[in-house]
CSV table of C-alpha atoms in Angstrom, one decimal:
chain,number,residue,atom,x,y,z
K,1,MET,CA,-10.8,-27.9,-0.1
K,2,ALA,CA,-11.1,-24.3,-1.0
K,3,ALA,CA,-11.1,-23.7,-4.7
K,4,TRP,CA,-9.6,-20.3,-4.3
K,5,ALA,CA,-6.4,-21.8,-2.9
K,6,ARG,CA,-5.5,-24.1,-5.8
K,7,ALA,CA,-2.6,-23.7,-8.3
K,8,VAL,CA,-0.9,-20.9,-6.4
K,9,ARG,CA,2.7,-20.0,-7.0
K,10,GLY,CA,3.0,-16.7,-5.4
K,11,LEU,CA,1.5,-14.6,-2.5
K,12,LEU,CA,1.3,-10.8,-2.2
K,13,LEU,CA,0.9,-9.7,1.4
K,14,ASP,CA,-0.3,-6.3,2.5
K,15,VAL,CA,1.7,-5.3,5.6
K,16,SER,CA,-0.2,-2.9,7.9
K,17,GLY,CA,-3.3,-4.6,9.1
K,18,VAL,CA,-2.2,-8.1,7.9
K,19,LEU,CA,1.2,-8.5,9.5
K,20,TYR,CA,1.0,-5.9,12.2
K,21,ASP,CA,-1.0,-3.0,13.6
K,22,SER,CA,1.0,0.2,13.5
K,23,GLY,CA,1.1,2.8,16.2
K,24,GLY,CA,3.0,5.5,18.0
K,25,ASP,CA,5.0,2.8,19.9
K,26,GLY,CA,6.0,1.1,16.6
K,27,GLY,CA,3.1,-1.2,16.5
K,28,VAL,CA,2.5,-4.9,17.4
K,29,PRO,CA,2.4,-8.1,15.3
K,30,ILE,CA,-1.0,-9.6,14.6
K,31,ALA,CA,-1.3,-13.0,16.3
K,32,GLY,CA,0.2,-15.8,14.1
K,33,SER,CA,1.6,-13.5,11.4
K,34,VAL,CA,5.3,-13.9,12.2
K,35,GLU,CA,5.0,-17.7,12.0
K,36,ALA,CA,2.8,-17.5,8.9
K,37,VAL,CA,5.5,-15.6,7.0
K,38,ARG,CA,8.0,-18.2,8.0
K,39,ARG,CA,5.8,-21.0,6.8
K,40,ILE,CA,5.3,-19.3,3.4
K,41,LYS,CA,9.0,-19.0,2.9
K,42,ALA,CA,9.6,-22.6,3.9
K,43,SER,CA,7.0,-23.8,1.4
K,44,GLY,CA,8.9,-22.4,-1.6
K,45,LEU,CA,6.1,-20.1,-2.7
K,46,LYS,CA,7.1,-16.8,-4.2
K,47,LEU,CA,6.4,-13.9,-1.8
K,48,ARG,CA,6.2,-10.1,-2.1
K,49,PHE,CA,5.3,-7.6,0.6
K,50,CYS,CA,3.0,-5.0,-1.0
K,51,THR,CA,2.6,-1.9,1.1
K,52,ASN,CA,1.3,1.7,0.7
K,53,GLU,CA,3.5,2.6,3.7
K,54,THR,CA,4.8,6.2,3.2
K,55,GLN,CA,5.8,7.2,6.7
K,56,ALA,CA,9.2,5.8,6.5
K,57,THR,CA,11.9,4.6,4.0
K,58,ARG,CA,11.8,1.0,3.0
K,59,GLU,CA,15.0,0.4,5.0
K,60,LYS,CA,13.6,1.9,8.2
K,61,PHE,CA,10.2,0.1,7.7
K,62,VAL,CA,11.8,-3.3,7.2
K,63,LYS,CA,14.1,-2.8,10.2
K,64,LYS,CA,11.0,-2.2,12.3
K,65,LEU,CA,9.4,-5.4,11.0
K,66,GLN,CA,12.6,-7.4,11.5
K,67,GLY,CA,12.6,-6.2,15.1
K,68,MET,CA,9.1,-7.7,15.5
K,69,GLY,CA,10.4,-11.0,14.4
K,70,PHE,CA,9.4,-11.0,10.7
K,71,ASP,CA,11.7,-12.6,8.1
K,72,ILE,CA,11.7,-9.8,5.5
K,73,SER,CA,14.3,-7.9,3.5
K,74,VAL,CA,14.1,-4.6,1.6
K,75,ASP,CA,14.3,-6.3,-1.8
K,76,GLU,CA,11.1,-8.2,-1.1
K,77,VAL,CA,9.1,-5.0,-0.6
K,78,THR,CA,7.0,-3.3,-3.3
K,79,ALA,CA,6.3,0.3,-2.1
K,80,PRO,CA,5.1,3.5,-3.7
K,81,ALA,CA,8.0,5.9,-3.1
K,82,PRO,CA,10.6,4.1,-5.3
K,83,ALA,CA,8.0,3.8,-8.0
K,84,ALA,CA,7.2,7.5,-7.8
K,85,CYS,CA,10.9,8.3,-8.1
K,86,HIS,CA,11.1,6.3,-11.3
K,87,ILE,CA,8.2,8.2,-12.7
K,88,LEU,CA,9.7,11.6,-11.7
K,89,LYS,CA,13.1,10.8,-13.3
K,90,GLU,CA,11.4,9.4,-16.5
K,91,ARG,CA,9.3,12.5,-17.0
K,92,SER,CA,11.8,15.1,-15.7
K,93,LEU,CA,9.4,16.1,-12.9
K,94,ARG,CA,10.6,18.2,-10.0
K,95,PRO,CA,8.3,17.5,-7.0
K,96,HIS,CA,7.0,19.7,-4.2
K,97,LEU,CA,6.9,17.0,-1.5
K,98,LEU,CA,3.9,16.8,0.9
K,99,VAL,CA,5.1,13.7,2.7
K,100,HIS,CA,6.1,12.4,6.1
K,101,ASN,CA,9.5,13.7,7.2
K,102,ASP,CA,10.9,10.1,7.5
K,103,LEU,CA,10.1,9.4,3.8
K,104,ILE,CA,12.1,12.4,2.4
K,105,PRO,CA,15.4,10.4,2.1
K,106,GLU,CA,13.7,8.2,-0.6
K,107,PHE,CA,13.7,11.3,-2.8
K,108,ALA,CA,17.3,12.3,-2.1
K,109,GLU,CA,18.4,11.8,-5.8
K,110,ILE,CA,15.4,13.8,-7.2
K,111,ASP,CA,15.7,17.4,-8.3
K,112,LYS,CA,13.2,19.4,-6.2
K,113,ALA,CA,14.2,22.9,-7.3
K,114,ASN,CA,11.4,25.0,-8.9
K,115,PRO,CA,8.7,22.3,-8.6
K,116,ASN,CA,6.5,21.4,-11.5
K,117,CYS,CA,4.4,18.8,-9.7
K,118,VAL,CA,3.3,17.8,-6.2
K,119,VAL,CA,3.9,14.4,-4.6
K,120,ILE,CA,1.6,13.6,-1.7
K,121,GLY,CA,1.9,10.7,0.7
K,122,ASP,CA,0.7,9.9,4.3
K,123,ALA,CA,2.2,13.0,5.9
K,124,ALA,CA,0.5,12.4,9.2
K,125,GLU,CA,1.2,15.5,11.4
K,126,ASN,CA,2.5,17.3,8.4
K,127,PHE,CA,-1.0,17.6,7.1
K,128,THR,CA,-1.5,21.1,8.4
K,129,TYR,CA,-3.5,23.8,6.7
K,130,ALA,CA,-0.3,25.7,5.9
K,131,ASN,CA,1.3,22.6,4.2
K,132,LEU,CA,-1.8,21.7,2.3
K,133,ASN,CA,-2.2,25.3,1.2
K,134,GLU,CA,1.4,25.4,0.0
K,135,ALA,CA,0.8,22.3,-2.1
K,136,PHE,CA,-2.4,23.9,-3.4
K,137,ARG,CA,-0.6,27.0,-4.5
K,138,VAL,CA,2.0,25.0,-6.4
K,139,LEU,CA,-0.7,23.1,-8.3
K,140,ILE,CA,-3.0,26.1,-8.9
K,141,GLY,CA,-0.1,28.0,-10.4
K,142,MET,CA,0.5,25.4,-13.2
K,143,GLU,CA,-1.2,25.5,-16.6
K,144,LYS,CA,-1.4,21.7,-16.5
K,145,PRO,CA,-1.1,20.6,-12.8
K,146,VAL,CA,0.4,17.2,-12.0
K,147,LEU,CA,-0.5,15.6,-8.7
K,148,ILE,CA,1.1,12.2,-7.9
K,149,SER,CA,-0.3,10.4,-4.9
K,150,LEU,CA,1.5,7.5,-3.0
K,151,GLY,CA,-1.9,5.7,-2.5
K,152,ARG,CA,-5.5,6.7,-2.1
K,153,GLY,CA,-6.5,4.9,1.1
K,154,ARG,CA,-9.3,6.5,3.1
K,155,TYR,CA,-8.1,5.3,6.6
K,156,TYR,CA,-5.9,2.7,8.3
K,157,LYS,CA,-5.7,1.2,11.7
K,158,GLU,CA,-3.2,2.0,14.4
K,159,THR,CA,-3.1,0.5,17.9
K,160,ASP,CA,-5.1,3.4,19.3
K,161,GLY,CA,-7.8,3.4,16.5
K,162,LEU,CA,-8.5,4.4,12.9
K,163,LYS,CA,-6.5,7.2,11.3
K,164,LEU,CA,-7.2,9.3,8.2
K,165,ASP,CA,-5.0,8.2,5.2
K,166,VAL,CA,-3.6,10.1,2.2
K,167,GLY,CA,-6.7,9.7,0.1
K,168,ALA,CA,-8.7,12.2,2.0
K,169,TYR,CA,-6.1,14.9,1.5
K,170,MET,CA,-5.5,13.9,-2.1
K,171,LYS,CA,-9.2,14.4,-2.8
K,172,ALA,CA,-9.1,17.9,-1.3
K,173,LEU,CA,-6.3,18.9,-3.7
K,174,GLU,CA,-8.1,17.3,-6.6
K,175,TYR,CA,-11.2,19.3,-5.9
K,176,ALA,CA,-9.5,22.6,-5.2
K,177,CYS,CA,-7.2,22.4,-8.3
K,178,ASP,CA,-9.6,20.6,-10.7
K,179,VAL,CA,-6.9,17.9,-11.2
K,180,GLN,CA,-7.0,14.1,-11.3
K,181,ALA,CA,-4.3,12.6,-9.2
K,182,GLU,CA,-2.0,9.9,-10.6
K,183,VAL,CA,-2.0,7.1,-8.0
K,184,VAL,CA,1.3,5.2,-7.7
K,185,GLY,CA,0.5,2.8,-4.8
K,186,LYS,CA,-2.4,0.4,-4.4
K,187,PRO,CA,-4.9,0.0,-6.0
K,188,ALA,CA,-3.0,1.2,-9.2
K,189,LYS,CA,-2.7,-1.6,-11.7
K,190,MET,CA,0.9,-0.7,-12.3
K,191,PHE,CA,1.7,-1.3,-8.6
K,192,PHE,CA,0.4,-4.9,-8.7
K,193,GLU,CA,1.9,-5.6,-12.1
K,194,SER,CA,5.3,-4.5,-10.8
K,195,ALA,CA,5.0,-6.9,-7.8
K,196,LEU,CA,4.0,-9.8,-10.0
K,197,ALA,CA,6.9,-9.1,-12.4
K,198,GLU,CA,9.4,-9.0,-9.5
K,199,MET,CA,8.1,-12.5,-8.4
K,200,GLY,CA,8.0,-13.8,-12.0
K,201,VAL,CA,4.4,-15.1,-11.4
K,202,PRO,CA,1.4,-14.6,-13.7
K,203,PRO,CA,-1.7,-13.0,-12.0
K,204,GLN,CA,-3.7,-16.2,-12.4
K,205,GLN,CA,-1.3,-18.0,-10.1
K,206,ALA,CA,-1.1,-15.4,-7.4
K,207,ILE,CA,-3.2,-14.4,-4.4
K,208,MET,CA,-3.3,-11.0,-2.7
K,209,ILE,CA,-4.0,-11.0,1.0
K,210,GLY,CA,-5.1,-7.6,2.5
K,211,ASP,CA,-7.3,-5.8,4.9
K,212,ASP,CA,-8.5,-3.1,2.6
K,213,ILE,CA,-11.6,-4.2,0.6
K,214,VAL,CA,-11.0,-1.6,-2.2
K,215,ASN,CA,-7.3,-1.0,-2.5
K,216,ASP,CA,-6.0,-4.5,-1.7
K,217,VAL,CA,-8.8,-6.8,-2.8
K,218,GLY,CA,-10.4,-4.8,-5.6
K,219,GLY,CA,-7.1,-3.6,-7.0
K,220,ALA,CA,-5.7,-7.1,-7.1
K,221,GLN,CA,-8.8,-8.6,-8.7
K,222,ARG,CA,-8.7,-6.0,-11.5
K,223,CYS,CA,-5.3,-7.4,-12.4
K,224,GLY,CA,-6.6,-10.9,-12.7
K,225,MET,CA,-5.5,-12.1,-9.3
K,226,ARG,CA,-7.5,-13.9,-6.6
K,227,ALA,CA,-7.7,-11.8,-3.4
K,228,LEU,CA,-8.6,-12.5,0.2
K,229,GLN,CA,-9.7,-10.1,2.9
K,230,VAL,CA,-8.5,-10.7,6.4
K,231,ARG,CA,-10.7,-9.8,9.4
K,232,THR,CA,-7.9,-7.9,11.0
K,233,GLY,CA,-6.5,-4.3,10.6
K,234,LYS,CA,-9.0,-1.9,9.1
K,235,TYR,CA,-11.6,-4.6,8.3
K,236,ARG,CA,-15.1,-3.8,9.4
K,237,PRO,CA,-18.1,-6.2,9.2
K,238,CYS,CA,-19.8,-3.9,6.6
K,239,ASP,CA,-17.0,-4.7,4.2
K,240,GLU,CA,-18.7,-8.0,3.7
K,241,ASN,CA,-21.6,-6.2,2.1
K,242,HIS,CA,-19.5,-4.0,-0.2
K,243,PRO,CA,-21.6,-3.1,-3.3
K,244,HIS,CA,-18.8,-3.5,-5.8
K,245,VAL,CA,-15.9,-5.7,-4.4
K,246,LYS,CA,-16.4,-9.3,-3.5
K,247,PRO,CA,-13.2,-11.1,-2.2
K,248,ASP,CA,-12.6,-14.6,-3.3
K,249,ALA,CA,-12.7,-15.5,0.4
K,250,TYR,CA,-12.7,-13.9,3.9
K,251,VAL,CA,-10.3,-15.3,6.4
K,252,ASN,CA,-9.9,-14.4,10.1
K,253,ASN,CA,-6.2,-13.7,9.8
K,254,LEU,CA,-3.1,-14.3,7.7
K,255,ALA,CA,-2.3,-17.6,9.6
K,256,GLU,CA,-5.7,-19.0,8.6
K,257,ALA,CA,-5.2,-18.2,5.0
K,258,VAL,CA,-1.7,-19.8,5.0
K,259,ASP,CA,-3.1,-22.9,6.6
K,260,VAL,CA,-5.6,-23.4,3.7
K,261,ILE,CA,-3.1,-22.5,0.9
K,262,LEU,CA,-0.4,-24.8,2.2
K,263,GLN,CA,-2.8,-27.7,2.4
K,264,GLN,CA,-3.3,-27.4,-1.4
K,265,LEU,CA,0.4,-27.6,-2.2
């Protein structure tokens, strides 16, 4: 039996690339993932869906997944936008938003007048020169610029191929404004600690399953969790030779991981 699968009380699942591949048509479930989620819930294991999704509100995102057959609710999802809103309120920050249009409702209760920070997410088609330059001008005009990023992913997979993620644009603003972004989503330690707290499970008894070798696997391991990389989503064979991050195991897909974990219960 696999040593990495022992003494598990909770699972954290990445969504895009693990449960489904996104796309302009809404995306498609990865084979076996709908049933795998059902089996996890039937087993009694604690479960959180941990996503850096910033192209839609949690409500809209969850509704899409439910339409694919997944047993998922909004209160089971840990996502960057709500965490960012908490930070903005706590620090009396007023954001200039460089985010996807569909994410803007998440910030409805946030004061956005006279911005004193920039929040950047996966804005997709909103990543135009004009919009990036507007964010640059907000930051460069501050004595102490504040840049909050809803993740730092380099790319992700959609049904028609790989797409640039927020990290590339975050780095451009960091370079131009000589500022270090505060990352709210994965791989930030705070993100994983929040998900663990919501489950009530210590890191030593939790496993993260993701397709991103750095943000999913590396981020979770730095919090004391075990972490698996699936060979779906953005996975590429070169990930298995990563110079710094070594998953506790590779699995072909979520269904295979769940098979092994449930055998240990």
